[in-house]
Every structure is written in structure tokens, then in C-alpha cells.
Coordinates of C-alpha atoms in Angstrom, one line a residue:
X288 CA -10.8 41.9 25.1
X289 CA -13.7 41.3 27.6
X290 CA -16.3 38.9 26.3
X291 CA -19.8 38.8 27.4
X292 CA -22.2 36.1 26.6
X293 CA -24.3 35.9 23.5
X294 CA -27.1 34.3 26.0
X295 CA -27.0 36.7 28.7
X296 CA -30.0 38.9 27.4
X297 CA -32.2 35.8 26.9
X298 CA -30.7 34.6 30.3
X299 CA -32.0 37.8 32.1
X300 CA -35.3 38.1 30.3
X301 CA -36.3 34.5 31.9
X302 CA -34.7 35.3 35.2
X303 CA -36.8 38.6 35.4
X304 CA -40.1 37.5 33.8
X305 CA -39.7 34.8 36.4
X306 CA -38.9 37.3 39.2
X307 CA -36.3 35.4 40.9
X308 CA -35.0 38.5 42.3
X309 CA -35.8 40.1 45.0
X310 CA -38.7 43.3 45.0
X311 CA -35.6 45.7 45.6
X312 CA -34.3 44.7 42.2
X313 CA -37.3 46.2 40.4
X314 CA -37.0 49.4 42.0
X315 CA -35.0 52.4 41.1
X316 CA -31.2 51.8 41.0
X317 CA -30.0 53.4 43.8
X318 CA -26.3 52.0 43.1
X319 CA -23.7 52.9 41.0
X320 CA -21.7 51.1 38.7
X321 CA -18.9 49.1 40.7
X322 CA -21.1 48.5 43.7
X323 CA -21.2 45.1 42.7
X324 CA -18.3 42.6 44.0
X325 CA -16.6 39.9 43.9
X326 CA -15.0 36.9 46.6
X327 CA -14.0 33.3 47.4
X328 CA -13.1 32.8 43.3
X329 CA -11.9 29.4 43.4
X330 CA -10.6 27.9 40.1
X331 CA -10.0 24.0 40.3
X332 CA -10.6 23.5 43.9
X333 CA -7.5 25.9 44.5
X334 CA -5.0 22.8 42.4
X335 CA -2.9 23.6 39.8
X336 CA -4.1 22.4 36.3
X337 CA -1.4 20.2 34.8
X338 CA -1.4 18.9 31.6
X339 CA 0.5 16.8 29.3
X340 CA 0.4 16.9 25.8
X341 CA -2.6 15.8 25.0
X342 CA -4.5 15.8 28.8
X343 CA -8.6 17.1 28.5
X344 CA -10.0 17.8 31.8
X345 CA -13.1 19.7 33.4
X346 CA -12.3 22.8 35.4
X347 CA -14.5 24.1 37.3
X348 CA -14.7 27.9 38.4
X349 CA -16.7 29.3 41.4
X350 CA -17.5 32.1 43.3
X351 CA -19.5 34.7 45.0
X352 CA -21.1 37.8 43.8
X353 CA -22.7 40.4 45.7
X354 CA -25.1 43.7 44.6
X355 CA -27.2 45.4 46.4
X356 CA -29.9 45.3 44.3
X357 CA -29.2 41.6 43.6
X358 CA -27.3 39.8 40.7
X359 CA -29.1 39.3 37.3
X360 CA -26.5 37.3 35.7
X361 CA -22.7 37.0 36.1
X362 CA -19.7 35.2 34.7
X363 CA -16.1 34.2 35.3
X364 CA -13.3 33.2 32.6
X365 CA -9.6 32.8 32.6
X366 CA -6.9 34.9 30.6
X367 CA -3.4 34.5 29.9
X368 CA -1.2 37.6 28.8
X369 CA -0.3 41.4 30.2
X370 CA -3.9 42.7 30.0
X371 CA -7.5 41.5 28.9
X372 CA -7.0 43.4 25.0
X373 CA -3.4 41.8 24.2
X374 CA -4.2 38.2 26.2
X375 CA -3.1 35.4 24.3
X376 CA -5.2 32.9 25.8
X377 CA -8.6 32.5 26.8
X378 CA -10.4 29.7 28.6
X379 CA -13.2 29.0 27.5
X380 CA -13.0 30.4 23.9
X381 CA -16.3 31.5 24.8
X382 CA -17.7 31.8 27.7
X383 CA -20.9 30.7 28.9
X384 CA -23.3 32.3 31.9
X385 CA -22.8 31.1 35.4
X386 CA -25.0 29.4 36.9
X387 CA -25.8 31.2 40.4
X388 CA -27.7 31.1 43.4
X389 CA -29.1 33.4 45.1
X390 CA -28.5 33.3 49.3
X391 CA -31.3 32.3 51.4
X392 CA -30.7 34.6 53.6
X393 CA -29.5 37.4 51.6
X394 CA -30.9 38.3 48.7
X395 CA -28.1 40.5 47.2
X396 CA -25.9 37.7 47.1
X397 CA -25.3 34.8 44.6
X398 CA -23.1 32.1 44.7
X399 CA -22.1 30.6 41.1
X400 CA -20.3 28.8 39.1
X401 CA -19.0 27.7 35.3
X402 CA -17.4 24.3 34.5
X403 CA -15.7 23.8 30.7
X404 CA -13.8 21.5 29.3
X405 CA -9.7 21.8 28.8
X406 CA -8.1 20.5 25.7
X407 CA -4.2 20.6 26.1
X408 CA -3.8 20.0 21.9
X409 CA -6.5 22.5 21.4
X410 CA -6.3 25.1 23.6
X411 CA -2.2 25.1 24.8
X412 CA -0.3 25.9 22.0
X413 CA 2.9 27.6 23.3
X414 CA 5.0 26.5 26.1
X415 CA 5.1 30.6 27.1
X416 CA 1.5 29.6 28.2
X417 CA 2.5 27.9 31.7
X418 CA 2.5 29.8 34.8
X419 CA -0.2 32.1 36.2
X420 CA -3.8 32.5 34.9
X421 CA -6.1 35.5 35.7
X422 CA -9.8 35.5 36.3
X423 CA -11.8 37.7 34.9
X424 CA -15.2 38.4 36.7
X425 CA -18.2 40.2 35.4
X426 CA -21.6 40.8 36.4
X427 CA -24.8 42.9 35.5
X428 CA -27.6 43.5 38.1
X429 CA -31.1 44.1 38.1
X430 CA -30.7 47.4 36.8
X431 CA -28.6 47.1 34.0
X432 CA -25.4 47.7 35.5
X433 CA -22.4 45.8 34.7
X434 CA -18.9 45.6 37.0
X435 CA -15.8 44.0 35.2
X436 CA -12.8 43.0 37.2
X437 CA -10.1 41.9 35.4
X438 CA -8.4 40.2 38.4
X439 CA -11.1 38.5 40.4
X440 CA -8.4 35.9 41.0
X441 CA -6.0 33.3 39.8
X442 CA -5.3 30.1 38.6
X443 CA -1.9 28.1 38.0
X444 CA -1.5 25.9 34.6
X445 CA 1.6 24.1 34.5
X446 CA 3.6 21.0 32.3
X447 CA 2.8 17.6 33.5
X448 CA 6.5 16.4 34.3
X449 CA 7.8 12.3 34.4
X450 CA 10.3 11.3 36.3
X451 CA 12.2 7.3 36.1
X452 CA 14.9 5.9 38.4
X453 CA 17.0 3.0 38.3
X454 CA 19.5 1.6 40.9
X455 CA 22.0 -0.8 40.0
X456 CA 23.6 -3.6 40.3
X457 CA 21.1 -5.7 41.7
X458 CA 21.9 -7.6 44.2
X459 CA 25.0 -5.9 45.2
X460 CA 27.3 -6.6 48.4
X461 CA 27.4 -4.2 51.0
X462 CA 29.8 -1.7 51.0
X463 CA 29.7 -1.3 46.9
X464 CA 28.9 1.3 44.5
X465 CA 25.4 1.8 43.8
X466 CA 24.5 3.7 40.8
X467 CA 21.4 5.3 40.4
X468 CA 20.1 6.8 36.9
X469 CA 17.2 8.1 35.5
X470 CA 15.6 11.2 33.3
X471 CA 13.5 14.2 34.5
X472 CA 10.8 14.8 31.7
X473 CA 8.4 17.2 30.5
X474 CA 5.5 17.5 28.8
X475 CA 6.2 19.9 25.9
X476 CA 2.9 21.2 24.2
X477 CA 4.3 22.9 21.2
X478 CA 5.7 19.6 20.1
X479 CA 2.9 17.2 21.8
X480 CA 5.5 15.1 23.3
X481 CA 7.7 15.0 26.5
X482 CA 11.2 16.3 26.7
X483 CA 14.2 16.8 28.7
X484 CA 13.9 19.0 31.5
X485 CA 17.8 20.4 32.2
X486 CA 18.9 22.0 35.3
X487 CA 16.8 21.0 37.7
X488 CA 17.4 20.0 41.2
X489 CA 16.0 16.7 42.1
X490 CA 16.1 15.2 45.2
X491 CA 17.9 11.4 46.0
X492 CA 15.8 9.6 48.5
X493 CA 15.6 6.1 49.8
X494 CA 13.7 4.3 51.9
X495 CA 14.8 1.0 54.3
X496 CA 13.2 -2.0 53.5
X497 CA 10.3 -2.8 56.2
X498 CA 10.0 1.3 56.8
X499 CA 6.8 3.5 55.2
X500 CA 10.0 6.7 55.2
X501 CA 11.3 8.2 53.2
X502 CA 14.5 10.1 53.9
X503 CA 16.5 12.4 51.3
X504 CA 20.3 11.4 50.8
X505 CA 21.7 14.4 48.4
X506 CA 20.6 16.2 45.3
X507 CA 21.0 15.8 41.7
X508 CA 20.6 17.9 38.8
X509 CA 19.4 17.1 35.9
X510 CA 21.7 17.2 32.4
X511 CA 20.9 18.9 29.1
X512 CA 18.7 16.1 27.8
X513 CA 17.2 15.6 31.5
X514 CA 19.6 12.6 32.6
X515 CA 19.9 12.1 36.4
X516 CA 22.7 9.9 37.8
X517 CA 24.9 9.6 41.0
X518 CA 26.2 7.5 43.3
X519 CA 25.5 5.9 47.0
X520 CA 27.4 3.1 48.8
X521 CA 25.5 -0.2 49.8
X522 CA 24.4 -0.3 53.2
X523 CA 21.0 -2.0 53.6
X524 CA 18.4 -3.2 51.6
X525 CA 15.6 -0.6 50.3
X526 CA 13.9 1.5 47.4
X527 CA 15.9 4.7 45.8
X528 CA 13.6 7.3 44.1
X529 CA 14.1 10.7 42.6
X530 CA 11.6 13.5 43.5
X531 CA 10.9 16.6 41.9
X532 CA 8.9 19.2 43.7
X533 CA 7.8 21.4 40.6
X534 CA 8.8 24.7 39.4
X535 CA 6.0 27.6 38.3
X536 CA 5.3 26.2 35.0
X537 CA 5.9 22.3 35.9
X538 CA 4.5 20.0 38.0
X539 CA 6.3 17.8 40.5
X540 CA 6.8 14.4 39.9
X541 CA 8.0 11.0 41.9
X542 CA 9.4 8.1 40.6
X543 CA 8.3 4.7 41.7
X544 CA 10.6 3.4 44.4
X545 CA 13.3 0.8 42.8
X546 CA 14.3 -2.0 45.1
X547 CA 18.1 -3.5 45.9
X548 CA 19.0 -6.3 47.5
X549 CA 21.8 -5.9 50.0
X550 CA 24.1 -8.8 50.6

């Protein structure tokens, strides 16, 4: 279900009585319905949102609107589900007015955005609500005219994931087994707490002492519960850390490198 703004009428009576638009906008419409468009809709910079359980953030949405009889008003929200009328989620709950520019240089184009605030415990639910975000875009120029697209563009949330390594013994002679444990974690927002993420690949890498490099020595993946362990034969001393690069719904995460002492 498309929603408008409650403040839009007030919103257009000031911008009219105080004839920001341009003379053409006054004049008969010669446009049509859908003449109006939409580009460079950019939801949090172009980054993925990702939150943990109980993560509030700002996110900001811009983007550029163009009529030619000038932009009145316009405004962008995101939606979650197969369609606007059976979405089940919508950021914000309600949507405020953009606040848009109009081009110096041409005055049937307007530049805007809308910032809101993110509440993870409020406003995420369900787990299902990771992955891809659409925008909806809307606009109504000068005279009266309204364009809705449903996709104007998109906008990634995902789980905030934690990651923990630890390489033992420590010191250990060269030539010996290293072992090297730790647990790939999720932020689950049904539950508002973080949880095993299983199957995942995670990457082994390990980094000479003295050197700014990392380089990858095998992959692990993770157990039911999230576990990570393997082995590695002493060679040198140096920091092991697991990586994990993210999936659709889940952000990446890197552990903090753990030192061993090589004798």
C-alpha cells in the first residue's frame, strides 16, 4: 500500500504561495501523468544497513526528480515484501516529505532527500526481513500530477555477524600442532540475541609477524552451533584470524588477529 504524506498539501500550498517554482509551473499542464522521473536513488551512501539486535541508526535516502513543469513535492521510502499492497515492512512507518532542491540551472529538476531513524527492536521483527529492500519513489508536480514508481531502487539490510578466534598452545615449538577455534555468530532479531551461524565458509588466514599481510591458508566451515576449528603446523611467529565475507542477509565479519609465539 502506497503512502502519501499527511503534510504534503500544506507542504505545496507554502511552496506555491511562495512561488518557488518556476512560471512554467503555473501554466497549463501540458504533461501527462508519468512524465515525471526518477535517478541517482541512493539509500545509505550505496552500504548495506546491518544491524544487530538492538542497533538504531540514521539512514539517509537521496535522489533526483525531474518534471517538466517542475517538482512540487516528492518522496522516497523503503518496502520489504512481493509488492507495495502485501509488503511486510515499511521504513519509515510513515513517511515524511523530502526535502528538495530545485537545479540552478534547470528548473524542472530537484534534487532531494529524507533521513529517518532505524530501530532494529522496533522495526525488524523477523529474520525473513534480511536481504533486499525496494524504494518506492513518488512525486506530484505543479499541476497536480502524481507518478509512483514502485522500484525507484534498492537498498540491502542484512544481520550484523561476530566472529572470535583462538590459536593454541601458546608458545609452541616449531613444527607442532597448532589449533585454532572460534565461533561464527549472528545477530538474530526475532530473539534480540546472537546465534550460531552453521555452514558457512570462513576463511583461515595468518599473518607473519613484522608483515602488514595477510594471506589465506585453507577454509573452515562452520558447525551447527557456529564452532570453527582446524589445524596448522608451527612454522613462524604471527597472528591467525578467521574471515567471513558475508552472505545476502549477513554481514561479513573479522576476527581480531591472535598472536603465537614460535620457538
Amino acid at each position: 500500500m502506497r503512502v502519501r504524506p499527511a503534510a504534503t498539501t500544506a507542504f505545496l500550498a507554502t511552496v506555491l504561495s511562495a512561488s518557488v517554482l518556476p512560471a512554467a509551473a503555473h501554466a497549463a499542464d501540458l504533461s501527462s501523468p508519468g512524465d515525471t522521473t526518477f535517478s541517482k536513488v541512493v539509500v545509505n551512501g550505496g552500504k548495506d544497513i546491518v544491524l544487530g539486535p538492538t542497533t538504531r541508526k540514521t539512514v539517509t535516502i537521496t535522489w533526483t526528480v525531474k518534471d517538466p513543469d517542475g517538482v512540487a513535492a516528492s518522496w522516497a521510502y523503503l518496502w520489504h515484501g512481493p509488492n507495495t499492497d502485501d509488503a511486510d515492512g515499511r521504513l519509515p512507518a510513515h513517511p515524511p516529505t523530502g526535502t528538495c532542491t530545485v537545479s540552478p540551472t534547470d528548473r524542472t529538476t530537484s534534487t532531494c532527500e529524507v533521513s529517518f531513524g532505524v530501530d532494529a527492536a522496533r522495526d525488524f521483527h523477523r529474520n525473513g526481513l534480511a536481504g533486499s529492500w525496494k524504494v518506492l519513489g513518488e512525486a506530484q508536480d505543479a499541476n497536480d500530477d502524481w507518478t509512483d514508481v514502485d522500484v525507484a531502487g534498492t537498498a540491502g539490510f542484512k544481520r550484523y555477524a561476530r566472529i572470535t578466534v583462538n590459536a593454541s598452545p601458546e608458545p609452541v615449538k616449531a613444527g607442532r600442532t597448532i589449533t585454532v577455534t572460534g565461533r561464527l555468530t549472528r545477530a538474530n532479531w526475532e530473539s534480540g540475541t546472537y546465534t550460531g551461524y552453521a555452514g558457512r565458509p570462513v576463511r583461515l588466514e595468518f599473518r607473519k609477524k613484522g608483515s602488514s599481510v595477510y594471506t589465506t591458508l585453507k577454509t573452515v566451515t562452520s558447525s551447527g552451533d557456529g564452532t570453527l576449528r582446524t589445524t596448522v603446523k608451527a612454522r613462524t611467529d604471527g597472528y591467525f584470524r578467521f574471515v567471513f565475507t558475508g552472505t545476502p542477509t549477513t554481514g561479513p565479519a573479522t576476527a581480531a588477529g591472535d598472536f603465537v609465539d614460535v620457538r
